[in-house]
Amino acid sequence: MPAPSDVPKIFIGACGIGLGHVGRMLPVAKILRERGWRVYFSTYGDASNYSINEGFPTIRERELSYGSKSDGSLSLKETFRVFPRVLLSFLSQVEREFSALRALKPNVVLSDSRLSTLIAARALGYPSILVMHEFKMLIPLQGDELPGIGFVKRFFERVALETFGLGWDLADRVLITDFPPPFTVCKPNVVLPEFLRHKATYVGMVSPEKLDISKDTAKKKFGFNEKTIVVYFGLSGLPWERKSMASKLFPLALETSKKGFGVIFSRGEPGGSSAPKREGSVVVYDWIPDRRLAYAAADVFVTVGGQTSVGEALRYGTPMIVIPTPNHTEHDSIGENIQAMGLGLKINFRELESERFFKALEIVLSERFKKRALEAAKNASRYEAVREIVRAIERFVE
């Protein structure tokens, strides 16, 4: 248990697969820091650079990830091949977090999709909160690939849901970072085991406080005329995923700019240069210093379907074109839901070509999509996920 101290401390264990988990914990961490808390992060991969660059003490964990193909897409075969290494990494993370918690003696432990964090917290008796949206893992197999494969897929998805649910149940509270129906963005993933539901609450999608700036003013900040239609390409995910997506999306961004659109392109490289460069007529960032300004300026957001990015775009009422990372079931389901809700269109990466993209761009710029996106933004404004998470944390030290 935490030692008495005038300065409250929190230990945040965030999943390091992609940047979204640390990205959505940073607004929480910044508010707590402003209120006098000492904040410590534990994560891995590129995500550790992200939290370090924001000025937070960070424990770098042994990397843990799924297997992938040469094009950056998820590979079940490769994932099974590297499973022993993944298991060793997980055990190493539990050990490291156990040691860190014993040394730091935090008042509260916050886990963003990290089972290792909850195990260490429960073992040492620290109160813990789980922040998560992807409770049900979707296996990237089509039901018609082989006879009976649909049943096998559903069976193992259910087994994984219940098994991992026992781990998530170690948390004292569960905060679901998505909107309740009908605007649930990750609908296929937000499925909880019955025994977990009594401690779970929807808090909305996490995003930094919305900028109080007009679209015209935001466009001028990027050097565009207020009448220019702006398309924002924002990459996210693992390094090899971003590299694969950029190889196809950047030429498309150049082509978009040649058609008279204003284009912002972020490679999503934490630790990269935050100074804008001009490549053709495209404003290019390795790492955009404040994504909120890009969302405020954009008339359309082109995304791979990361939940954090989509949630931020929703706040600004920006219609989307979702091009999911190949074989990434979460991104794919988000793209399907965005399209089903009338907030944008989905294009499969392997089917992406100029003609199809520009047809989709024309459609999402129509009044129908703009109106629906503004409705979603109005709904999103009713939720303050960051404040709700902070309140849940502070209740443990009252």
Short mmCIF file of C-alpha atoms in Angstrom, two decimals, residues 37-385:
data_model
loop_
_atom_site.label_atom_id
_atom_site.label_comp_id
_atom_site.label_asym_id
_atom_site.label_seq_id
_atom_site.Cartn_x
_atom_site.Cartn_y
_atom_site.Cartn_z
CA TRP A 37 0.35 14.96 -8.59
CA ARG A 38 3.57 13.16 -9.40
CA VAL A 39 2.88 11.18 -12.55
CA TYR A 40 4.88 8.16 -13.71
CA PHE A 41 4.39 6.28 -16.98
CA SER A 42 5.20 2.70 -17.88
CA THR A 43 5.03 1.72 -21.56
CA TYR A 44 7.10 0.43 -24.47
CA GLY A 45 7.98 0.94 -28.12
CA ASP A 46 7.47 4.36 -29.74
CA ALA A 47 4.93 5.18 -27.04
CA SER A 48 7.74 5.57 -24.49
CA ASN A 49 9.27 8.37 -26.59
CA TYR A 50 5.87 10.03 -26.70
CA SER A 51 5.48 10.27 -22.90
CA ILE A 52 9.15 11.18 -22.40
CA ASN A 53 8.87 14.01 -24.93
CA GLU A 54 5.90 15.34 -22.94
CA GLY A 55 8.11 15.55 -19.85
CA PHE A 56 6.89 12.55 -17.85
CA PRO A 57 9.21 10.09 -16.07
CA THR A 58 8.78 6.87 -18.03
CA ILE A 59 9.76 3.29 -17.37
CA ARG A 60 10.62 1.64 -20.69
CA GLU A 61 9.25 -1.89 -20.76
CA ARG A 62 10.28 -4.83 -22.89
CA GLU A 63 8.41 -4.55 -26.18
CA LEU A 64 5.28 -6.61 -26.78
CA SER A 65 3.48 -6.75 -30.11
CA TYR A 66 1.71 -8.97 -32.60
CA GLY A 67 3.32 -10.50 -35.69
CA SER A 68 3.08 -8.71 -39.01
CA LYS A 69 3.64 -9.25 -42.72
CA SER A 70 6.09 -7.30 -44.86
CA ASP A 71 3.35 -4.83 -45.82
CA GLY A 72 2.71 -3.98 -42.15
CA SER A 73 -0.53 -5.95 -41.86
CA LEU A 74 -1.26 -8.28 -38.96
CA SER A 75 -0.25 -11.92 -39.51
CA LEU A 76 -1.82 -14.68 -37.40
CA LYS A 77 0.89 -17.13 -38.48
CA GLU A 78 3.67 -14.77 -37.45
CA THR A 79 1.87 -13.94 -34.19
CA PHE A 80 1.73 -17.64 -33.25
CA ARG A 81 5.39 -18.04 -34.22
CA VAL A 82 6.54 -15.25 -31.89
CA PHE A 83 4.14 -16.16 -29.07
CA PRO A 84 6.87 -17.59 -26.76
CA ARG A 85 8.73 -14.29 -27.06
CA VAL A 86 5.51 -12.35 -26.41
CA LEU A 87 4.89 -14.42 -23.26
CA LEU A 88 8.41 -13.73 -21.99
CA SER A 89 7.94 -10.01 -22.66
CA PHE A 90 4.65 -10.04 -20.74
CA LEU A 91 6.23 -11.78 -17.73
CA SER A 92 9.11 -9.30 -17.85
CA GLN A 93 6.60 -6.44 -17.82
CA VAL A 94 4.81 -7.85 -14.76
CA GLU A 95 8.15 -8.17 -12.96
CA ARG A 96 9.26 -4.64 -13.90
CA GLU A 97 5.95 -3.10 -12.87
CA PHE A 98 5.95 -5.04 -9.61
CA SER A 99 9.40 -3.56 -8.82
CA ALA A 100 8.37 -0.06 -9.92
CA LEU A 101 5.23 -0.05 -7.78
CA ARG A 102 7.17 -1.23 -4.72
CA ALA A 103 9.68 1.59 -5.24
CA LEU A 104 7.26 4.41 -6.13
CA LYS A 105 4.40 3.52 -3.74
CA PRO A 106 1.69 5.33 -5.76
CA ASN A 107 -1.71 6.23 -4.36
CA VAL A 108 -3.49 4.98 -7.48
CA VAL A 109 -2.59 2.76 -10.43
CA LEU A 110 -4.15 3.51 -13.82
CA SER A 111 -4.03 0.89 -16.57
CA ASP A 112 -4.79 1.69 -20.18
CA SER A 113 -5.33 -1.78 -21.65
CA ARG A 114 -2.39 -3.27 -19.68
CA LEU A 115 -3.07 -6.57 -17.92
CA SER A 116 0.44 -6.64 -16.44
CA THR A 117 -0.26 -3.35 -14.63
CA LEU A 118 -3.42 -4.73 -13.01
CA ILE A 119 -1.69 -7.95 -11.92
CA ALA A 120 1.12 -6.03 -10.21
CA ALA A 121 -1.31 -3.57 -8.59
CA ARG A 122 -3.56 -6.31 -7.21
CA ALA A 123 -0.58 -8.33 -5.93
CA LEU A 124 0.67 -5.34 -3.95
CA GLY A 125 -2.74 -4.09 -2.83
CA TYR A 126 -2.86 -0.81 -4.76
CA PRO A 127 -6.24 0.54 -5.93
CA SER A 128 -6.50 0.39 -9.71
CA ILE A 129 -8.60 1.75 -12.55
CA LEU A 130 -8.82 0.17 -16.00
CA VAL A 131 -9.34 2.47 -18.99
CA MET A 132 -10.23 0.48 -22.10
CA HIS A 133 -12.49 0.09 -25.11
CA GLU A 134 -11.29 -3.07 -26.87
CA PHE A 135 -12.65 -5.83 -24.63
CA LYS A 136 -13.49 -8.27 -27.40
CA MET A 137 -10.62 -9.21 -29.68
CA LEU A 138 -11.67 -9.87 -33.25
CA ILE A 139 -9.72 -12.53 -35.14
CA PRO A 140 -8.87 -11.36 -38.70
CA LEU A 141 -10.52 -14.26 -40.53
CA GLN A 142 -13.47 -14.17 -42.89
CA GLY A 143 -16.28 -16.57 -42.01
CA ASP A 144 -16.42 -17.97 -45.55
CA GLU A 145 -12.69 -18.72 -45.97
CA LEU A 146 -13.10 -22.40 -44.96
CA PRO A 147 -16.07 -24.57 -43.98
CA GLY A 148 -16.78 -24.10 -40.28
CA ILE A 149 -14.22 -21.29 -39.85
CA GLY A 150 -16.94 -18.87 -38.77
CA PHE A 151 -17.88 -21.08 -35.80
CA VAL A 152 -14.22 -21.55 -34.82
CA LYS A 153 -13.61 -17.81 -35.05
CA ARG A 154 -16.62 -16.97 -32.83
CA PHE A 155 -15.70 -19.70 -30.34
CA PHE A 156 -12.14 -18.47 -29.80
CA GLU A 157 -13.26 -14.84 -29.68
CA ARG A 158 -15.69 -15.77 -26.90
CA VAL A 159 -13.06 -17.77 -25.01
CA ALA A 160 -10.63 -14.83 -25.23
CA LEU A 161 -13.34 -12.41 -24.06
CA GLU A 162 -14.13 -14.43 -20.93
CA THR A 163 -10.50 -15.32 -20.18
CA PHE A 164 -9.11 -11.80 -20.49
CA GLY A 165 -12.20 -10.56 -18.68
CA LEU A 166 -10.97 -12.35 -15.55
CA GLY A 167 -7.81 -10.24 -15.81
CA TRP A 168 -9.65 -6.98 -16.38
CA ASP A 169 -11.80 -7.81 -13.35
CA LEU A 170 -8.71 -7.24 -11.17
CA ALA A 171 -9.38 -3.50 -11.52
CA ASP A 172 -11.49 -1.74 -8.91
CA ARG A 173 -13.19 0.35 -11.59
CA VAL A 174 -13.56 0.01 -15.36
CA LEU A 175 -13.99 3.12 -17.52
CA ILE A 176 -15.07 2.49 -21.12
CA THR A 177 -13.53 5.06 -23.42
CA ASP A 178 -16.30 5.13 -26.01
CA PHE A 179 -19.77 6.61 -26.35
CA PRO A 180 -22.93 4.73 -25.42
CA PRO A 181 -25.16 3.67 -28.33
CA PRO A 182 -26.07 4.92 -30.90
CA PHE A 183 -22.68 6.63 -31.30
CA THR A 184 -20.48 3.76 -30.06
CA VAL A 185 -17.47 3.91 -32.38
CA CYS A 186 -15.94 0.51 -31.50
CA LYS A 187 -19.26 -1.32 -31.24
CA PRO A 188 -17.97 -4.87 -32.05
CA ASN A 189 -15.15 -4.46 -29.49
CA VAL A 190 -17.15 -2.92 -26.64
CA VAL A 191 -18.55 -6.25 -25.46
CA LEU A 192 -18.05 -7.00 -21.77
CA PRO A 193 -18.40 -10.30 -19.90
CA GLU A 194 -21.48 -10.26 -17.65
CA PHE A 195 -19.38 -10.38 -14.47
CA LEU A 196 -17.51 -7.19 -15.43
CA ARG A 197 -20.48 -4.94 -16.19
CA HIS A 198 -21.31 -3.89 -12.63
CA LYS A 199 -18.05 -1.93 -12.29
CA ALA A 200 -17.99 -0.48 -15.84
CA THR A 201 -19.04 3.03 -16.95
CA TYR A 202 -19.03 4.78 -20.33
CA VAL A 203 -17.04 8.01 -20.13
CA GLY A 204 -16.84 8.93 -23.82
CA MET A 205 -13.78 8.98 -26.04
CA VAL A 206 -10.67 10.62 -24.65
CA SER A 207 -9.39 13.73 -26.36
CA PRO A 208 -7.65 16.92 -25.26
CA GLU A 209 -9.75 19.97 -24.49
CA LYS A 210 -11.24 21.35 -27.70
CA LEU A 211 -9.55 24.45 -29.10
CA ASP A 212 -11.69 27.59 -29.12
CA ILE A 213 -10.80 28.61 -32.65
CA SER A 214 -12.76 29.10 -35.86
CA LYS A 215 -12.13 26.91 -38.90
CA ASP A 216 -11.09 29.96 -40.95
CA THR A 217 -8.51 31.01 -38.35
CA ALA A 218 -7.17 27.47 -38.05
CA LYS A 219 -6.73 27.24 -41.83
CA LYS A 220 -4.74 30.47 -41.87
CA LYS A 221 -2.39 29.03 -39.24
CA PHE A 222 -1.34 26.45 -41.86
CA GLY A 223 -1.03 29.07 -44.58
CA PHE A 224 -4.32 28.27 -46.34
CA ASN A 225 -6.99 30.66 -47.52
CA GLU A 226 -10.21 30.37 -45.49
CA LYS A 227 -12.06 29.27 -48.64
CA THR A 228 -9.64 26.41 -49.30
CA ILE A 229 -10.99 22.92 -48.63
CA VAL A 230 -8.47 21.26 -46.29
CA VAL A 231 -7.78 17.51 -46.12
CA TYR A 232 -5.82 16.26 -43.12
CA PHE A 233 -3.97 12.92 -43.48
CA GLY A 234 -3.03 11.66 -40.01
CA LEU A 235 -1.02 8.44 -39.70
CA SER A 236 -0.81 6.33 -36.55
CA GLY A 237 0.02 2.78 -35.49
CA LEU A 238 3.25 0.80 -35.23
CA PRO A 239 6.40 2.01 -37.08
CA TRP A 240 6.18 -0.54 -39.89
CA GLU A 241 2.42 0.08 -40.24
CA ARG A 242 2.98 3.83 -40.58
CA LYS A 243 5.74 3.26 -43.13
CA SER A 244 3.54 0.97 -45.21
CA MET A 245 0.56 3.35 -45.08
CA ALA A 246 2.70 6.40 -45.88
CA SER A 247 4.09 4.73 -49.01
CA LYS A 248 0.59 4.73 -50.47
CA LEU A 249 -1.05 7.71 -48.80
CA PHE A 250 1.64 10.33 -49.34
CA PRO A 251 1.51 10.12 -53.18
CA LEU A 252 -2.26 10.41 -52.80
CA ALA A 253 -1.80 13.50 -50.62
CA LEU A 254 0.39 15.09 -53.32
CA GLU A 255 -2.24 14.31 -55.94
CA THR A 256 -4.93 15.81 -53.68
CA SER A 257 -2.97 19.06 -53.37
CA LYS A 258 -2.60 19.27 -57.16
CA LYS A 259 -6.39 19.28 -57.43
CA GLY A 260 -6.53 22.52 -55.45
CA PHE A 261 -7.11 21.18 -51.95
CA GLY A 262 -5.12 22.29 -48.95
CA VAL A 263 -3.34 19.24 -47.52
CA ILE A 264 -1.83 18.56 -44.09
CA PHE A 265 0.14 15.31 -43.82
CA SER A 266 1.40 13.97 -40.48
CA ARG A 267 3.68 10.93 -40.54
CA GLY A 268 2.95 10.29 -36.85
CA GLU A 269 6.61 9.84 -35.85
CA PRO A 270 7.08 10.62 -32.13
CA GLY A 271 10.43 12.26 -31.57
CA GLY A 272 10.44 13.47 -35.19
CA SER A 273 10.64 17.11 -36.23
CA SER A 274 7.62 19.21 -35.37
CA ALA A 275 8.64 21.88 -37.88
CA PRO A 276 6.41 21.92 -40.98
CA LYS A 277 7.96 21.29 -44.39
CA ARG A 278 6.54 21.92 -47.83
CA GLU A 279 6.65 18.99 -50.23
CA GLY A 280 4.89 20.23 -53.31
CA SER A 281 1.81 21.98 -51.93
CA VAL A 282 1.51 19.65 -48.95
CA VAL A 283 2.29 20.82 -45.41
CA VAL A 284 4.21 17.84 -43.97
CA TYR A 285 5.01 17.07 -40.35
CA ASP A 286 6.99 14.19 -38.91
CA TRP A 287 5.13 14.93 -35.69
CA ILE A 288 2.41 17.56 -35.57
CA PRO A 289 2.84 19.53 -32.31
CA ASP A 290 -0.87 20.11 -31.70
CA ARG A 291 -3.22 17.83 -33.64
CA ARG A 292 -6.20 19.83 -32.41
CA LEU A 293 -5.29 22.67 -34.77
CA ALA A 294 -5.26 20.26 -37.72
CA TYR A 295 -8.69 18.86 -36.79
CA ALA A 296 -10.03 22.40 -36.42
CA ALA A 297 -8.72 23.34 -39.87
CA ALA A 298 -9.75 20.16 -41.68
CA ASP A 299 -12.88 19.73 -43.78
CA VAL A 300 -12.07 16.00 -44.12
CA PHE A 301 -9.88 13.74 -41.99
CA VAL A 302 -8.15 10.77 -43.65
CA THR A 303 -7.28 8.20 -41.00
CA VAL A 304 -6.20 4.58 -40.60
CA GLY A 305 -8.98 4.18 -38.04
CA GLY A 306 -7.18 4.53 -34.71
CA GLN A 307 -9.74 5.01 -31.93
CA THR A 308 -8.01 8.01 -30.36
CA SER A 309 -7.65 9.85 -33.68
CA VAL A 310 -11.25 9.15 -34.65
CA GLY A 311 -12.46 10.36 -31.26
CA GLU A 312 -10.54 13.62 -31.62
CA ALA A 313 -11.92 14.21 -35.12
CA LEU A 314 -15.47 13.58 -33.89
CA ARG A 315 -15.17 16.47 -31.42
CA TYR A 316 -14.59 18.86 -34.32
CA GLY A 317 -17.42 17.55 -36.47
CA THR A 318 -15.01 16.48 -39.20
CA PRO A 319 -16.24 13.87 -41.74
CA MET A 320 -13.76 11.07 -42.33
CA ILE A 321 -12.33 8.71 -44.89
CA VAL A 322 -11.12 5.63 -43.02
CA ILE A 323 -8.45 3.50 -44.70
CA PRO A 324 -7.84 0.74 -42.12
CA THR A 325 -4.44 -0.82 -41.62
CA PRO A 326 -4.61 -4.20 -43.45
CA ASN A 327 -5.82 -7.08 -41.24
CA HIS A 328 -6.22 -4.74 -38.26
CA THR A 329 -9.61 -5.83 -36.94
CA GLU A 330 -10.13 -2.87 -34.61
CA HIS A 331 -9.38 -0.30 -37.32
CA ASP A 332 -11.54 -2.24 -39.75
CA SER A 333 -14.52 -2.36 -37.39
CA ILE A 334 -14.14 1.35 -36.61
CA GLY A 335 -14.19 2.08 -40.35
CA GLU A 336 -17.35 -0.01 -40.75
CA ASN A 337 -19.04 1.81 -37.88
CA ILE A 338 -18.04 5.27 -39.07
CA GLN A 339 -19.60 4.45 -42.44
CA ALA A 340 -22.71 2.88 -40.88
CA MET A 341 -23.24 5.99 -38.71
CA GLY A 342 -22.98 8.28 -41.73
CA LEU A 343 -19.85 10.00 -40.41
CA GLY A 344 -17.58 9.02 -43.29
CA LEU A 345 -16.62 6.30 -45.73
CA LYS A 346 -14.32 3.31 -45.48
CA ILE A 347 -11.91 2.23 -48.22
CA ASN A 348 -9.94 -1.01 -47.88
CA PHE A 349 -6.19 -0.39 -48.19
CA ARG A 350 -5.74 -3.01 -50.93
CA GLU A 351 -8.60 -1.45 -52.93
CA LEU A 352 -7.28 2.10 -52.60
CA GLU A 353 -6.80 3.92 -55.90
CA SER A 354 -7.03 7.55 -56.94
CA GLU A 355 -10.41 7.38 -58.63
CA ARG A 356 -12.05 5.67 -55.67
CA PHE A 357 -10.45 8.03 -53.16
CA PHE A 358 -11.54 11.20 -54.93
CA LYS A 359 -15.05 9.86 -55.39
CA ALA A 360 -15.17 9.21 -51.62
CA LEU A 361 -13.77 12.68 -50.96
CA GLU A 362 -16.50 14.24 -53.07
CA ILE A 363 -19.19 12.28 -51.20
CA VAL A 364 -17.99 13.05 -47.66
CA LEU A 365 -17.84 16.76 -48.49
CA SER A 366 -21.59 16.72 -49.14
CA GLU A 367 -24.01 18.40 -46.73
CA ARG A 368 -25.39 15.04 -45.59
CA PHE A 369 -22.05 13.98 -44.08
CA LYS A 370 -21.28 17.43 -42.69
CA LYS A 371 -24.63 17.55 -40.90
CA ARG A 372 -24.24 14.06 -39.43
CA ALA A 373 -20.67 14.84 -38.28
CA LEU A 374 -21.90 17.97 -36.50
CA GLU A 375 -24.59 15.89 -34.75
CA ALA A 376 -21.90 13.49 -33.55
CA ALA A 377 -19.78 16.44 -32.36
CA LYS A 378 -22.75 17.75 -30.37
CA ASN A 379 -23.17 14.33 -28.74
CA ALA A 380 -19.43 14.11 -28.02
CA SER A 381 -19.48 17.51 -26.30
CA ARG A 382 -21.75 16.04 -23.60
CA TYR A 383 -18.94 13.78 -22.44
CA GLU A 384 -15.72 14.87 -20.75
CA ALA A 385 -13.78 11.63 -20.56
#
